[in-house]
């Protein structure tokens, strides 16, 4: 029995997340946070570690994205059949919202790996006995107003703990909050603790008892990105919430309930999701000890079939020892390149079939797929169109594949999609540009494996980690990225990919006014024109060498099994 399986017999970790991606057909995620949660639970199943996932059921999903002929994003509810994928569980639990009792049920999804199973429970309020408003809390992910969000987060945190108890999880050793949305679980744990010792009011000893159970992972490097609710609304929705007394500062931040501060105050271990992100978080939350555990991806979930065949042939039992992926360094370059061309052909066939683009497998193809929002700077590559056009004419053709959703309330994000859509007429014939709609897990797997270069250019320091480049790397696709998030750790210049703009030391000293879109765009163009594209077009063997290094160096480290091992050693014991 391996080390993790021994641990599994003695420890149970409850992993709470507002979104969890367990299957591309189940729309219970919107992006990176949910995909990370799914990868974490998949890693636990793979290594035999006892975890249980808790999230909300979203009957209408995040949204189904359509983009019309003018580049305008249209959002539609996602239509899916819940009981085609999930199994309803018998228990019913009740929580109090405002002056109503709300009944919850849970739906089970099982992540299975050989002889180990990790259960994931999705909480549902769509029951006939509930108030019509409360039934809608199982509607949309990240939808509605402040009241709707607070009610959803109460269902997740308070209802999640109650449901686990009803399902028989009497002893849970750690409650891991993946971002602050679930931090109301600390209130339910506090209520349990007070009941166990017969306290009518919480004591500092009760607070410490709850703190010893809780782990908090923060993902947001800016203060404005953290959920907070006015105390007036909190008292309306959660009339039992302790907004008075000597412990008030544990629960409140000024005149608001700040979900991040609640989690920070009631967790014994706190971490950011990359080394740089933890530094930024320590500056943002200077009174707290914030460690770093850099994110990773579940390799089998993201590995393309052609690359997996190479692993199976050259790295025996790699699934049992994920770190052995470093031996990919011995795979012949010719076979790396041929596997990549299979992936590229699959992607371009899909693009050409769906969008009538006529993209060519011999042409240099760049991928940019993620949430469409301003700080990600999706338009950076189009800053100077005359320069981009000149590069395509002088060095070689360029194919650009974009995808991503803008939040329904992010008007600037929607305008970014429109502007990208409108750029095509200004491009020379040597550049083909496509924006693929309804970015999801299935489309992400096609793109990260099939492009020649993964582009990422967020405005520092707003990228907490980023995992899309890790998914590309495991498939042999190098990144061209700003040095932020995980790429500070993953970039070996010219070996695993390339950087854009300021180096690490310059970034640490940089102030808000030092960041320049124009300067970063020029750096991006220089790398494409003078370094990356000449290698691709003139020395494909050298490009394949970089691809192989991506796999062996970054794939063997930036994976979810390594990440989970660090949580076990640092947070769960």
Coordinates of C-alpha atoms in Angstrom, one line a residue:
X1 CA 0.0 0.0 0.0
X2 CA 1.5 3.3 -1.0
X3 CA 2.0 6.3 1.2
X4 CA -1.1 8.2 0.0
X5 CA -3.3 5.1 0.4
X6 CA -2.2 4.7 4.0
X7 CA -3.1 8.4 4.6
X8 CA -6.4 7.8 3.0
X9 CA -7.4 5.4 5.7
X10 CA -6.7 7.9 8.5
X11 CA -7.6 11.3 6.9
X12 CA -10.6 12.7 5.1
X13 CA -10.4 16.1 3.4
X14 CA -13.5 18.0 2.3
X15 CA -12.8 20.2 -0.7
X16 CA -15.3 23.0 -1.2
X17 CA -15.4 25.1 -4.4
X18 CA -18.0 27.3 -6.0
X19 CA -17.3 25.5 -9.3
X20 CA -15.9 22.0 -10.1
X21 CA -15.3 20.7 -13.6
X22 CA -15.6 16.9 -13.5
X23 CA -16.9 16.3 -17.0
X24 CA -17.1 18.4 -20.1
X25 CA -20.8 17.6 -20.4
X26 CA -21.6 18.8 -16.9
X27 CA -21.8 22.6 -16.9
X28 CA -20.8 23.2 -13.2
X29 CA -17.7 25.3 -14.0
X30 CA -16.9 28.6 -15.8
X31 CA -13.1 28.5 -16.0
X32 CA -9.8 28.1 -14.3
X33 CA -11.1 27.8 -10.7
X34 CA -13.4 25.0 -11.5
X35 CA -10.9 23.2 -13.7
X36 CA -8.3 23.4 -11.0
X37 CA -10.8 21.9 -8.5
X38 CA -11.6 19.1 -10.9
X39 CA -7.9 18.4 -11.5
X40 CA -7.3 18.4 -7.7
X41 CA -10.0 15.8 -7.1
X42 CA -8.8 13.7 -10.1
X43 CA -5.3 13.7 -8.6
X44 CA -6.7 12.6 -5.3
X45 CA -8.4 9.6 -7.0
X46 CA -5.2 8.8 -8.9
X47 CA -3.0 8.6 -5.8
X48 CA -5.7 7.0 -3.5
X49 CA -6.1 10.0 -1.2
X50 CA -9.4 10.4 0.7
X51 CA -11.1 13.6 -0.4
X52 CA -14.7 14.5 -0.9
X53 CA -15.7 17.4 -3.2
X54 CA -18.6 19.8 -2.5
X55 CA -20.0 22.3 -4.9
X56 CA -23.4 23.6 -6.2
X57 CA -25.5 22.2 -9.0
X58 CA -26.2 24.7 -11.8
X59 CA -29.1 23.6 -13.8
X60 CA -28.5 26.4 -16.4
X61 CA -24.7 26.2 -16.1
X62 CA -22.5 29.3 -16.6
X63 CA -23.9 30.1 -20.0
X64 CA -23.8 28.8 -23.6
X65 CA -21.9 31.3 -25.7
X66 CA -22.9 32.3 -29.2
X67 CA -21.1 35.0 -31.2
X68 CA -23.1 36.6 -34.0
X69 CA -21.8 38.0 -37.3
X70 CA -20.9 41.3 -35.7
X71 CA -18.9 39.6 -32.9
X72 CA -21.6 40.3 -30.2
X73 CA -21.6 37.6 -27.5
X74 CA -25.1 36.2 -26.8
X75 CA -25.6 34.2 -23.6
X76 CA -28.1 31.3 -23.5
X77 CA -28.9 28.9 -20.6
X78 CA -27.1 25.5 -20.9
X79 CA -29.5 22.7 -21.4
X80 CA -28.5 19.3 -19.9
X81 CA -30.1 16.4 -18.1
X82 CA -28.9 16.2 -14.5
X83 CA -29.7 12.5 -13.9
X84 CA -27.9 11.4 -17.0
X85 CA -24.7 12.1 -15.2
X86 CA -25.4 12.4 -11.5
X87 CA -27.1 10.2 -8.9
X88 CA -29.6 11.8 -6.5
X89 CA -28.8 11.1 -2.8
X90 CA -31.5 10.3 -0.2
X91 CA -30.7 12.9 2.6
X92 CA -32.4 16.2 2.8
X93 CA -31.0 19.0 5.0
X94 CA -32.3 22.5 5.8
X95 CA -30.7 25.8 6.2
X96 CA -32.2 29.1 7.2
X97 CA -32.1 32.0 4.7
X98 CA -33.9 35.2 5.7
X99 CA -37.1 34.0 7.4
X100 CA -37.4 30.8 5.3
X101 CA -36.2 27.3 5.7
X102 CA -34.5 26.0 2.5
X103 CA -34.3 22.3 1.8
X104 CA -31.2 20.9 0.0
X105 CA -30.5 17.7 -1.7
X106 CA -27.2 16.4 -3.1
X107 CA -26.3 14.8 -6.4
X108 CA -23.3 12.4 -6.6
X109 CA -20.6 12.2 -9.2
X110 CA -17.8 9.6 -8.6
X111 CA -14.3 10.1 -9.9
X112 CA -12.9 6.6 -10.1
X113 CA -9.3 5.4 -10.5
X114 CA -8.6 1.7 -10.2
X115 CA -9.7 0.7 -6.7
X116 CA -10.2 4.3 -5.4
X117 CA -13.2 6.6 -5.7
X118 CA -13.5 10.3 -4.8
X119 CA -17.1 11.4 -4.4
X120 CA -18.2 14.9 -5.5
X121 CA -21.5 16.2 -4.2
X122 CA -23.5 18.9 -6.0
X123 CA -26.0 20.7 -3.8
X124 CA -29.4 21.5 -5.2
X125 CA -32.3 23.7 -4.0
X126 CA -34.7 23.0 -6.9
X127 CA -37.2 21.2 -4.8
X128 CA -41.0 21.6 -4.8
X129 CA -41.1 22.4 -1.1
X130 CA -38.9 25.4 -1.5
X131 CA -39.9 29.0 -2.2
X132 CA -39.7 29.9 -5.9
X133 CA -36.8 32.2 -5.4
X134 CA -34.8 29.6 -3.4
X135 CA -35.4 27.1 -6.2
X136 CA -33.5 29.4 -8.6
X137 CA -30.3 29.2 -6.4
X138 CA -29.5 26.1 -8.4
X139 CA -29.8 28.0 -11.6
X140 CA -26.8 29.9 -12.8
X141 CA -23.1 30.0 -11.8
X142 CA -22.0 33.5 -11.0
X143 CA -25.4 34.9 -11.9
X144 CA -27.8 37.3 -10.1
X145 CA -27.3 40.2 -7.7
X146 CA -25.6 40.4 -4.3
X147 CA -28.5 38.8 -2.5
X148 CA -28.5 35.8 -4.9
X149 CA -24.7 35.3 -4.6
X150 CA -24.8 35.5 -0.8
X151 CA -27.7 33.0 -0.7
X152 CA -25.7 30.7 -3.0
X153 CA -22.6 30.9 -0.9
X154 CA -24.6 30.1 2.2
X155 CA -26.0 27.0 0.5
X156 CA -22.5 26.0 -0.4
X157 CA -20.8 26.7 2.9
X158 CA -23.4 26.1 5.6
X159 CA -25.5 23.6 3.6
X160 CA -22.4 21.8 2.4
X161 CA -21.2 21.0 6.0
X162 CA -24.8 19.9 7.0
X163 CA -25.1 17.7 3.9
X164 CA -21.7 16.0 4.6
X165 CA -22.9 15.2 8.1
X166 CA -26.2 13.8 6.8
X167 CA -24.3 11.6 4.3
X168 CA -22.3 10.1 7.2
X169 CA -19.1 12.1 7.2
X170 CA -18.9 12.6 10.9
X171 CA -15.1 12.9 11.1
X172 CA -13.6 15.3 8.5
X173 CA -10.0 16.2 9.3
X174 CA -9.7 19.3 7.1
X175 CA -12.1 21.6 5.3
X176 CA -10.3 23.1 2.3
X177 CA -11.8 26.3 0.9
X178 CA -10.9 26.8 -2.8
X179 CA -11.3 30.6 -2.8
X180 CA -13.5 32.5 -0.4
X181 CA -17.0 31.6 -1.8
X182 CA -17.3 28.7 0.6
X183 CA -16.0 30.5 3.7
X184 CA -19.4 30.5 5.5
X185 CA -18.7 26.8 6.2
X186 CA -16.6 28.2 9.1
X187 CA -19.9 29.4 10.7
X188 CA -21.4 26.0 10.6
X189 CA -18.3 24.5 12.0
X190 CA -18.3 27.1 14.8
X191 CA -22.0 26.2 15.5
X192 CA -21.0 22.5 15.8
X193 CA -18.1 23.3 18.0
X194 CA -20.2 25.5 20.4
X195 CA -22.9 22.8 20.6
X196 CA -20.3 20.1 21.3
X197 CA -19.0 22.0 24.4
X198 CA -22.3 23.6 25.5
X199 CA -21.4 27.2 24.7
X200 CA -24.1 29.7 23.9
X201 CA -21.6 32.3 22.7
X202 CA -18.4 31.6 20.8
X203 CA -15.2 31.7 22.8
X204 CA -11.6 32.2 21.5
X205 CA -11.1 28.5 22.2
X206 CA -14.0 27.7 19.9
X207 CA -12.5 29.9 17.2
X208 CA -9.1 28.1 17.5
X209 CA -10.9 24.7 17.2
X210 CA -12.5 25.8 13.9
X211 CA -9.3 27.3 12.7
X212 CA -7.4 24.0 13.2
X213 CA -9.8 22.4 10.8
X214 CA -9.7 24.9 7.9
X215 CA -7.4 25.4 4.9
X216 CA -7.8 28.4 2.6
X217 CA -6.5 28.8 -0.9
X218 CA -6.7 32.4 -2.3
X219 CA -6.7 32.9 -6.1
X220 CA -7.3 36.7 -6.5
X221 CA -4.3 39.1 -6.3
X222 CA -6.3 42.3 -6.2
X223 CA -8.6 43.6 -3.3
X224 CA -11.5 44.4 -5.6
X225 CA -11.8 40.8 -6.8
X226 CA -12.8 39.4 -3.4
X227 CA -16.5 38.9 -2.5
X228 CA -17.9 41.2 0.1
X229 CA -21.4 41.9 1.2
X230 CA -22.9 44.9 3.1
X231 CA -23.7 44.0 6.7
X232 CA -27.3 45.1 6.2
X233 CA -27.8 42.5 3.5
X234 CA -25.9 39.9 5.7
X235 CA -28.3 40.5 8.6
X236 CA -31.2 40.1 6.2
X237 CA -30.1 36.9 4.6
X238 CA -28.3 35.4 7.6
X239 CA -30.1 36.8 10.7
X240 CA -28.0 34.6 13.0
X241 CA -24.7 36.0 11.7
X242 CA -22.5 37.3 14.6
X243 CA -22.1 41.0 13.6
X244 CA -21.8 42.2 17.2
X245 CA -19.5 41.5 20.2
X246 CA -15.8 41.1 20.8
X247 CA -15.4 38.6 18.0
X248 CA -16.9 40.9 15.4
X249 CA -13.6 41.6 13.7
X250 CA -13.2 37.8 13.1
X251 CA -16.3 37.8 10.9
X252 CA -16.5 41.4 9.5
X253 CA -14.3 43.8 7.7
X254 CA -15.6 47.3 8.4
X255 CA -19.2 47.5 7.3
X256 CA -18.9 44.4 5.1
X257 CA -18.7 40.7 5.4
X258 CA -15.6 40.0 3.3
X259 CA -15.5 36.3 2.4
X260 CA -11.8 36.3 2.0
X261 CA -11.1 37.9 5.4
X262 CA -13.5 35.4 7.0
X263 CA -11.5 32.5 5.5
X264 CA -8.2 34.2 6.4
X265 CA -9.2 34.6 10.0
X266 CA -10.6 31.1 10.4
X267 CA -7.9 29.0 8.7
X268 CA -4.7 27.6 10.2
X269 CA -3.0 27.3 6.7
X270 CA -3.3 29.8 3.9
X271 CA -1.7 29.7 0.5
X272 CA -1.4 31.5 -2.8
X273 CA -1.3 29.5 -6.1
X274 CA 2.2 30.5 -7.3
X275 CA 5.3 31.9 -5.6
X276 CA 4.8 35.3 -7.0
X277 CA 1.1 35.3 -6.2
X278 CA 1.9 34.5 -2.6
X279 CA 4.2 37.5 -2.4
X280 CA 1.5 39.7 -3.8
X281 CA -1.0 38.3 -1.4
X282 CA 1.3 38.9 1.6
X283 CA 1.4 42.5 0.6
X284 CA -2.3 42.7 0.2
X285 CA -3.0 40.8 3.5
X286 CA 0.0 41.8 5.5
X287 CA -1.2 40.5 8.8
X288 CA -1.4 36.9 7.6
X289 CA 1.1 34.2 6.9
X290 CA 0.5 33.1 3.3
X291 CA 2.5 30.2 1.9
X292 CA 2.8 29.2 -1.8
X293 CA 1.7 26.0 -3.5
X294 CA 1.9 26.5 -7.2
X295 CA -1.0 25.0 -9.2
X296 CA -0.7 21.9 -11.4
X297 CA -2.8 20.1 -13.9
X298 CA -4.1 16.5 -13.9
X299 CA -1.9 15.1 -16.7
X300 CA -4.1 12.2 -17.9
X301 CA -7.0 14.6 -18.2
X302 CA -5.2 17.0 -20.5
X303 CA -2.8 14.7 -22.3
X304 CA -3.6 14.2 -26.0
X305 CA -3.7 10.6 -27.4
X306 CA -0.7 11.0 -29.7
X307 CA 1.5 12.2 -26.8
X308 CA 0.1 9.6 -24.5
X309 CA 1.1 6.9 -26.9
X310 CA 4.7 8.2 -26.8
X311 CA 4.6 8.1 -23.0
X312 CA 3.3 4.6 -23.0
X313 CA 6.1 3.5 -25.3
X314 CA 9.0 5.4 -23.8
X315 CA 8.1 5.9 -20.1
X316 CA 6.8 2.7 -18.6
X317 CA 4.3 3.1 -15.8
X318 CA 4.4 6.9 -16.0
X319 CA 0.9 7.1 -14.6
X320 CA 2.0 5.5 -11.4
X321 CA 5.0 7.9 -11.1
X322 CA 4.0 11.2 -12.7
X323 CA 7.5 12.7 -12.1
X324 CA 8.9 10.1 -14.5
X325 CA 7.6 12.3 -17.3
X326 CA 11.1 13.9 -17.1
X327 CA 12.3 10.9 -19.1
X328 CA 10.4 12.3 -22.1
X329 CA 13.7 14.0 -22.7
X330 CA 14.8 10.7 -24.4
X331 CA 11.9 10.5 -26.8
X332 CA 13.2 11.0 -30.4
X333 CA 12.5 14.5 -31.7
X334 CA 11.0 13.1 -34.9
X335 CA 8.3 11.3 -33.0
X336 CA 7.5 14.4 -30.9
X337 CA 7.0 16.4 -34.0
X338 CA 4.9 13.7 -35.7
X339 CA 2.7 13.5 -32.6
X340 CA 2.3 17.2 -32.6
X341 CA 1.3 17.3 -36.3
X342 CA -1.5 14.8 -35.6
X343 CA -2.8 17.1 -32.8
X344 CA -2.5 20.1 -35.1
X345 CA -4.3 18.4 -37.9
X346 CA -7.2 17.5 -35.6
X347 CA -7.5 21.1 -34.4
X348 CA -7.2 22.7 -37.9
X349 CA -9.7 20.2 -39.4
X350 CA -12.1 21.2 -36.6
X351 CA -11.5 24.9 -37.2
X352 CA -11.9 24.6 -41.0
X353 CA -15.0 22.5 -40.7
X354 CA -16.7 24.8 -38.2
X355 CA -15.5 28.2 -39.5
X356 CA -14.5 27.6 -43.1
X357 CA -11.1 29.1 -42.5
X358 CA -8.7 27.2 -44.8
X359 CA -6.0 27.0 -42.2
X360 CA -2.8 25.2 -43.3
X361 CA -1.0 22.7 -41.2
X362 CA 2.4 24.1 -42.4
X363 CA 1.7 27.6 -41.1
X364 CA 2.7 28.9 -37.6
X365 CA -0.3 28.7 -35.3
X366 CA -0.8 30.7 -32.1
X367 CA -3.4 29.9 -29.5
X368 CA -5.0 32.3 -27.0
X369 CA -8.0 30.9 -25.1
X370 CA -9.1 32.0 -21.7
X371 CA -11.6 34.3 -20.0
X372 CA -12.1 37.5 -22.1
X373 CA -11.4 40.3 -19.7
X374 CA -9.3 43.4 -19.8
X375 CA -6.4 42.4 -17.5
X376 CA -5.7 39.4 -19.7
X377 CA -5.0 41.8 -22.6
X378 CA -6.4 39.6 -25.4
X379 CA -5.8 42.3 -28.0
X380 CA -2.1 42.9 -27.2
X381 CA -1.0 41.1 -30.3
X382 CA -3.0 43.5 -32.4
X383 CA -1.6 46.7 -30.9
X384 CA 0.4 47.6 -34.0
X385 CA -1.3 45.8 -36.9
X386 CA 1.2 47.2 -39.4
X387 CA 4.0 45.4 -37.5
X388 CA 2.1 42.1 -37.2
X389 CA 1.3 42.2 -40.9
X390 CA 4.9 42.9 -41.8
X391 CA 6.1 39.9 -39.7
X392 CA 3.7 37.6 -41.5
X393 CA 4.8 38.8 -44.9
X394 CA 8.6 38.7 -44.1
X395 CA 9.0 35.7 -41.9
X396 CA 6.0 33.4 -42.6
X397 CA 2.2 33.1 -42.4
X398 CA 0.5 33.3 -39.0
X399 CA -2.7 31.6 -37.9
X400 CA -4.4 32.9 -34.7
X401 CA -6.9 30.8 -32.8
X402 CA -8.9 32.7 -30.1
X403 CA -11.5 31.4 -27.7
X404 CA -13.1 32.5 -24.4
X405 CA -16.1 33.8 -22.7
X406 CA -16.7 37.3 -21.2
X407 CA -18.8 37.3 -18.0
X408 CA -22.3 38.5 -18.9
X409 CA -21.8 41.6 -16.8
X410 CA -18.3 42.4 -18.1
X411 CA -19.2 44.9 -20.8
X412 CA -15.5 45.6 -21.6
X413 CA -14.9 41.9 -22.0
X414 CA -17.7 41.7 -24.5
X415 CA -16.3 44.7 -26.4
X416 CA -12.9 42.9 -26.6
X417 CA -14.6 40.0 -28.4
X418 CA -16.3 42.4 -30.8
X419 CA -13.0 44.3 -31.5
X420 CA -11.1 41.0 -32.2
X421 CA -13.9 39.9 -34.5
X422 CA -13.7 43.3 -36.4
X423 CA -9.9 43.1 -36.9
X424 CA -9.9 40.4 -39.7
X425 CA -10.4 42.8 -42.6
X426 CA -7.3 44.7 -41.5
X427 CA -5.1 41.7 -41.7
X428 CA -3.0 40.7 -44.7
X429 CA -3.8 37.4 -46.5
X430 CA -0.8 35.8 -44.7
X431 CA -2.7 36.1 -41.4
X432 CA -5.8 34.1 -40.6
X433 CA -7.8 34.8 -37.5
X434 CA -10.6 32.8 -35.9
X435 CA -12.6 33.3 -32.7
X436 CA -14.2 30.0 -31.6
X437 CA -17.4 30.3 -29.6
X438 CA -18.5 28.5 -26.4
X439 CA -15.0 27.8 -25.0
X440 CA -15.3 24.7 -22.7
X441 CA -13.2 21.7 -21.6
X442 CA -13.6 19.9 -24.8
X443 CA -12.5 22.9 -26.9
X444 CA -9.7 23.7 -24.5
X445 CA -8.2 20.2 -25.0
X446 CA -8.2 20.6 -28.7
X447 CA -6.5 24.0 -28.7
X448 CA -3.8 23.4 -26.0
X449 CA -2.6 20.3 -27.9
X450 CA -2.9 21.6 -31.5
X451 CA -1.3 25.0 -31.7
X452 CA 2.4 25.6 -32.1
X453 CA 2.6 28.4 -29.5
X454 CA 0.6 29.3 -26.4
X455 CA 0.2 33.0 -25.9
X456 CA -0.4 34.6 -22.5
X457 CA 0.0 38.3 -21.8
X458 CA -1.8 39.4 -18.7
X459 CA -1.0 42.7 -17.0
X460 CA 1.2 41.9 -14.0
X461 CA 0.6 41.2 -11.1
X462 CA -3.0 40.2 -11.9
X463 CA -2.3 36.6 -13.0
X464 CA -2.5 34.5 -9.8
X465 CA -1.2 31.4 -11.5
X466 CA -2.7 30.4 -14.8
X467 CA -2.8 26.7 -15.8
X468 CA -3.5 26.8 -19.5
X469 CA 0.2 27.0 -20.3
X470 CA 0.8 23.9 -18.2
X471 CA -1.8 22.0 -20.2
X472 CA -0.1 23.2 -23.4
X473 CA 3.4 22.2 -22.0
X474 CA 2.4 18.6 -21.3
X475 CA 1.4 18.3 -24.9
X476 CA 4.7 19.8 -26.1
X477 CA 3.4 23.3 -26.9
X478 CA 5.8 26.1 -25.6
X479 CA 4.5 29.3 -24.2
X480 CA 5.2 32.9 -25.0
X481 CA 4.1 34.8 -21.9
X482 CA 4.6 37.7 -19.6
X483 CA 6.5 36.7 -16.5
X484 CA 3.6 36.5 -14.1
X485 CA 1.9 33.7 -12.2
X486 CA 3.3 30.2 -12.8
X487 CA 5.4 31.3 -15.8
X488 CA 8.0 33.0 -13.5
X489 CA 8.7 29.4 -12.3
X490 CA 8.2 27.6 -15.6
X491 CA 10.0 29.8 -18.1
X492 CA 13.5 28.7 -19.0
X493 CA 14.2 31.2 -21.9
X494 CA 14.6 29.4 -25.2
X495 CA 14.2 26.0 -23.5
X496 CA 10.6 25.7 -22.3
X497 CA 9.4 28.8 -24.1
X498 CA 9.9 32.6 -24.1
X499 CA 9.1 35.6 -22.0
X500 CA 7.6 39.0 -22.9
X501 CA 8.6 42.3 -21.5
X502 CA 10.2 43.0 -18.1
X503 CA 12.2 40.4 -16.3
X504 CA 11.4 39.2 -12.8
X505 CA 13.6 41.7 -11.1
X506 CA 12.2 44.6 -13.1
X507 CA 8.6 43.4 -12.3
X508 CA 9.3 43.3 -8.6
X509 CA 10.3 47.0 -8.7
X510 CA 7.7 48.1 -11.2
X511 CA 4.9 50.5 -10.3
X512 CA 1.5 50.9 -11.8
X513 CA 2.7 53.5 -14.4
X514 CA 5.6 51.3 -15.5
X515 CA 3.4 48.9 -17.3
X516 CA 3.0 49.7 -21.0
X517 CA 0.8 47.8 -23.5
X518 CA 2.8 49.3 -26.3
X519 CA 6.1 48.3 -24.9
X520 CA 4.9 44.8 -24.2
X521 CA 3.5 44.5 -27.7
X522 CA 6.8 45.5 -29.2
X523 CA 8.6 42.9 -27.1
X524 CA 6.0 40.3 -28.3
X525 CA 6.6 41.2 -31.9
X526 CA 10.4 41.1 -31.5
X527 CA 10.2 37.6 -30.0
X528 CA 8.0 36.4 -32.8
X529 CA 10.0 38.0 -35.6
X530 CA 13.5 37.5 -34.5
X531 CA 13.4 34.3 -32.4
X532 CA 10.4 32.1 -32.4
X533 CA 9.1 32.1 -36.0
X534 CA 12.6 31.8 -37.6
X535 CA 13.1 28.6 -35.5
X536 CA 9.7 27.2 -36.5
X537 CA 10.1 27.9 -40.2
X538 CA 13.9 27.3 -40.7
X539 CA 14.8 24.8 -38.0
X540 CA 11.9 22.5 -37.1
X541 CA 14.2 20.1 -35.3
X542 CA 15.2 22.9 -32.9
X543 CA 11.6 23.8 -32.4
X544 CA 10.8 20.1 -31.6
X545 CA 13.7 20.2 -29.1
X546 CA 11.9 23.0 -27.2
X547 CA 8.6 21.1 -27.4
X548 CA 10.3 18.1 -25.9
X549 CA 11.8 20.2 -23.1
X550 CA 8.4 21.6 -22.3
X551 CA 7.1 18.1 -21.6
X552 CA 10.1 16.8 -19.7
X553 CA 10.8 19.9 -17.5
X554 CA 7.4 21.6 -17.0
X555 CA 5.1 18.6 -17.4
X556 CA 7.0 16.6 -14.8
X557 CA 6.6 19.4 -12.2
X558 CA 3.5 21.5 -12.9
X559 CA 1.1 18.7 -12.3
X560 CA -1.7 18.1 -9.8
X561 CA -0.1 15.1 -8.1
X562 CA 2.9 17.2 -7.1
X563 CA 0.5 20.0 -6.0
X564 CA -1.6 17.6 -3.9
X565 CA 1.5 16.1 -2.3
X566 CA 2.4 19.6 -1.2
X567 CA -1.0 20.2 0.3
X568 CA -0.8 16.9 2.2
X569 CA 2.6 17.8 3.6
X570 CA 1.9 21.5 4.4
X571 CA -1.8 21.9 5.0
X572 CA -3.6 18.6 5.7
X573 CA -1.3 17.3 8.5

